[in-house]
């Protein structure tokens, strides 16, 4: 490997070349660019590299060795020494005075976005909403698809189609046709690096700073982040037990989760879907349908996605494999109306002219084509149904007085509304966390500013034993809290 | 797999449920959502799914079979028939009247960007600038790293660090320290989906619409696209045989290729680098150093990247593995000053909250850690040097009167300036393409509006035989063109 030093910089100040080289190498060692134990090039190689005589390089090496920066022996080579403490402590040249960043409007908005919900770590039981069951994942079958994909990927150059790998787009179109009733061609499907990429690009593409965008309230934080990053105005839409409530908004864009509202889990009935599409037609607005969590349906009739009812080509359907496969697989897809496709591809292609994560894309295409994905979905549907029953059964049995729940026809979490005071809820969260049990807090303030306390209990990443154990812990903490409050002066 | 149909839509119009189900299924078959040969669920399963009686489903299936939409047999199941031509020809419901898209300012700029340079296909010899030598790629070694990465990826959930896989960032920091003299910690390194993602995000982060951004002229089209997409004003900077010429620009940002200018291949000398950094300090500007093509140095001293000279923390260094590994591997990296790091991560994390392409990231980390990458670079350096010699030797031997060339100390293409008329150059391009030989045309207009005709002859993806054969074709076409023009009245 080449070795780049500050030789030229020092050569401007020092006539003797061996001195410039010595200083340049010493510099690299002291500042950690050359790590202790690293082997320096032979004097012959370094001389050739820098157009110097071997004598010059040897003189520099001798100086370095004399001062202890390197050690060498005949026939062994020259190695960077471990420096004594205090000397060259900086492993990197941090700029002493950092320039205060002057950012664009986009940059300024991006740094001030609300923080992302982060996965909880180190808890005995975390009812997370984005986990999958790693133990039930068909690893061997998936690995075979990945191995084949890995071999194929390196043999090929870059493709120029920002849409993604065609066989995967075909498989997605076929899957959506059957499983979700969406008629899409592979040309209308674009593979993305997770559904958040699609949501952020769509908002960036469709609205300008100040434009109103309808989002659900309560709703998914990622959608709100995308709207805020574009400088647009979030217009909160109310949500009831039948999902988002249509209203005569003035907006260019609406982003919603009709197939399973986040976090409430409400499934929007057909009349409301049609009303939403009528609104979009009247308002000349686009609708983004975030289908983040509706593959695992346990009850109720299959719902027709907005996209399948979209006669005017106003709906973009966004889906993801992160919840059906594993969260580290950052593959999602968007189904775009023809009118929007070129603009979406132009914007995505600006950042990624070539499709990315081709190994994963190829493997996923094969996994879908050979039926592995369908088998996996069927198996997980049964498994997740059992976990769901354990969770909702346990909540009703042990915590019905504390959390109000509704049956959830699909998805991987149970929405539970806290029936007590906000103070008591926050106490419960803290008491449970101390005992190693956490969930996703989805509390919010309603239109009148009143706090609504609620929990999203994800169950997909937990075993049935963990689900039950966690509920026992919560029930016990809740009972103790109730006791302490009863004894005190706090009102519930 | 679930089967979603328009049952609910039809059920609103038809009191008889079997009729609604029949129409919904017919609809799905006619519009191609259910493909010929697909197996329908058993009547028992479908009845359970839709909460209908089995008799209702059987009645609908009987109607479908009677009209030829499905075929069935006892114990075989029910399958979608192949429809006669003319019926259900539409494989997807394209919206009859597409909504004309109303885009954001970003969207409008994205769709009107100049087209990307596309890879040439179907030519016998294409002197492309972005190809790699697939035959010399250490496939077995790389595949082992990929297999291990594939096994590890699926077992893990999503990481929340938008920076990328830590061991890869550590390996990049170490490589840059030694090979490029850049002192960076793994915290300052961000893995991106190819260098274009870093360039586009940086421009979006640092400039607003109307802001001037200095870019090289001639220069890399991707940089210009990123500047235009952000709505910023490209300020063209002159390029001579020592690279970009410093000037007292008024700008917030400069994007340059100092280590090997694209397309001229010029390497910027140290004085000019220091002048550029002095300008940035005085103008309070950021500098993005696009190091797209300087890993393969054949001659000259190793150059100190701007980033290694950057005492004030104003330089972002952007590099890529696409040219050293293979073009389909969309992995690059950016080394950011501490002051800019949080904002860059916030913006990147908006689109990609989790790192993407984890299989490739893990494999690359392992490949670098076990020395495979270094060995590969050393081998390719020798191989590419031989190809370079064949190309520049051939150009000088056969086409010295037509193309002016300079030795290129590094990189994977030779810049050659056409010495004749623009008309003759365009004729030559056409004549050669007819004979199956193409290259990247990098002609441009200089500051006074005069066209400068030039070619970038990439050699990395061609064999030495192909390099020589192509030059023979070009030389012959050029000689014939010269003959025809001499006989005519055109001036050269």
Tab-separated table of N, CA and C in Angstrom, chain A residues 166-189 191 321 333 335 368, chain B residues 32-33 38:
chain	number	residue	atom	x	y	z
A	166	UNK	N	-34.708	-5.547	-11.213
A	166	UNK	CA	-35.976	-5.852	-11.878
A	166	UNK	C	-36.678	-7.101	-11.339
A	167	UNK	N	-35.984	-8.225	-11.155
A	167	UNK	CA	-36.700	-9.404	-10.645
A	167	UNK	C	-37.340	-9.168	-9.267
A	168	UNK	N	-36.733	-8.330	-8.458
A	168	UNK	CA	-37.345	-8.032	-7.162
A	168	UNK	C	-38.596	-7.175	-7.359
A	169	UNK	N	-38.502	-6.208	-8.277
A	169	UNK	CA	-39.675	-5.374	-8.543
A	169	UNK	C	-40.812	-6.224	-9.098
A	170	UNK	N	-40.479	-7.197	-9.934
A	170	UNK	CA	-41.512	-8.101	-10.464
A	170	UNK	C	-42.146	-8.920	-9.343
A	171	UNK	N	-41.304	-9.411	-8.450
A	171	UNK	CA	-41.821	-10.236	-7.352
A	171	UNK	C	-42.715	-9.409	-6.431
A	172	UNK	N	-42.315	-8.172	-6.173
A	172	UNK	CA	-43.125	-7.297	-5.318
A	172	UNK	C	-44.470	-7.015	-5.995
A	173	UNK	N	-44.443	-6.725	-7.294
A	173	UNK	CA	-45.686	-6.426	-8.014
A	173	UNK	C	-46.636	-7.621	-7.944
A	174	UNK	N	-46.090	-8.814	-8.108
A	174	UNK	CA	-46.901	-10.017	-8.064
A	174	UNK	C	-47.474	-10.252	-6.660
A	175	UNK	N	-46.636	-10.060	-5.668
A	175	UNK	CA	-47.074	-10.234	-4.281
A	175	UNK	C	-48.187	-9.240	-3.948
A	176	UNK	N	-48.001	-7.989	-4.337
A	176	UNK	CA	-49.001	-6.965	-4.015
A	176	UNK	C	-50.305	-7.219	-4.763
A	177	UNK	N	-50.190	-7.760	-5.975
A	177	UNK	CA	-51.398	-8.059	-6.748
A	177	UNK	C	-52.264	-9.069	-6.021
A	178	UNK	N	-51.636	-10.114	-5.528
A	178	UNK	CA	-52.406	-11.165	-4.891
A	178	UNK	C	-52.736	-10.841	-3.437
A	179	UNK	N	-51.715	-10.480	-2.685
A	179	UNK	CA	-51.930	-10.337	-1.242
A	179	UNK	C	-52.649	-9.051	-0.885
A	180	UNK	N	-52.492	-8.002	-1.691
A	180	UNK	CA	-53.070	-6.729	-1.302
A	180	UNK	C	-54.021	-6.166	-2.348
A	181	UNK	N	-54.239	-6.903	-3.436
A	181	UNK	CA	-55.185	-6.436	-4.438
A	181	UNK	C	-54.740	-5.197	-5.193
A	182	UNK	N	-53.432	-4.958	-5.219
A	182	UNK	CA	-52.913	-3.763	-5.902
A	182	UNK	C	-52.404	-4.158	-7.276
A	183	UNK	N	-52.950	-3.514	-8.314
A	183	UNK	CA	-52.501	-3.801	-9.670
A	183	UNK	C	-51.343	-2.874	-9.990
A	184	UNK	N	-50.135	-3.402	-9.996
A	184	UNK	CA	-48.962	-2.583	-10.308
A	184	UNK	C	-48.050	-3.370	-11.224
A	185	UNK	N	-47.415	-2.695	-12.164
A	185	UNK	CA	-46.396	-3.343	-12.966
A	185	UNK	C	-45.045	-3.156	-12.279
A	186	UNK	N	-44.078	-3.976	-12.690
A	186	UNK	CA	-42.735	-3.852	-12.112
A	186	UNK	C	-42.167	-2.458	-12.376
A	187	UNK	N	-42.608	-1.797	-13.452
A	187	UNK	CA	-42.115	-0.449	-13.782
A	187	UNK	C	-42.571	0.573	-12.749
A	188	UNK	N	-43.703	0.292	-12.103
A	188	UNK	CA	-44.244	1.253	-11.136
A	188	UNK	C	-43.707	1.017	-9.722
A	189	UNK	N	-42.933	-0.044	-9.566
A	189	UNK	CA	-42.379	-0.376	-8.251
A	189	UNK	C	-40.935	0.133	-8.166
A	191	UNK	N	-37.596	0.095	-5.561
A	191	UNK	CA	-37.032	-0.455	-4.321
A	191	UNK	C	-36.296	0.664	-3.585
A	321	UNK	N	-39.903	-4.576	3.974
A	321	UNK	CA	-39.596	-5.953	4.340
A	321	UNK	C	-38.968	-6.035	5.742
A	333	UNK	N	-40.276	-0.688	-0.485
A	333	UNK	CA	-40.685	-0.427	-1.863
A	333	UNK	C	-41.761	0.638	-1.875
A	335	UNK	N	-44.895	2.007	-4.587
A	335	UNK	CA	-45.625	1.828	-5.842
A	335	UNK	C	-46.144	3.199	-6.232
A	368	UNK	N	-38.463	-14.627	-2.783
A	368	UNK	CA	-39.877	-14.468	-3.139
A	368	UNK	C	-40.248	-15.389	-4.289
B	32	UNK	N	-55.404	-8.680	-14.047
B	32	UNK	CA	-54.057	-9.223	-13.919
B	32	UNK	C	-53.505	-9.253	-12.504
B	33	UNK	N	-54.303	-8.875	-11.512
B	33	UNK	CA	-53.788	-8.979	-10.150
B	33	UNK	C	-53.639	-10.442	-9.764
B	38	UNK	N	-52.190	-19.097	-11.369
B	38	UNK	CA	-52.155	-18.974	-9.902
B	38	UNK	C	-53.259	-19.802	-9.280
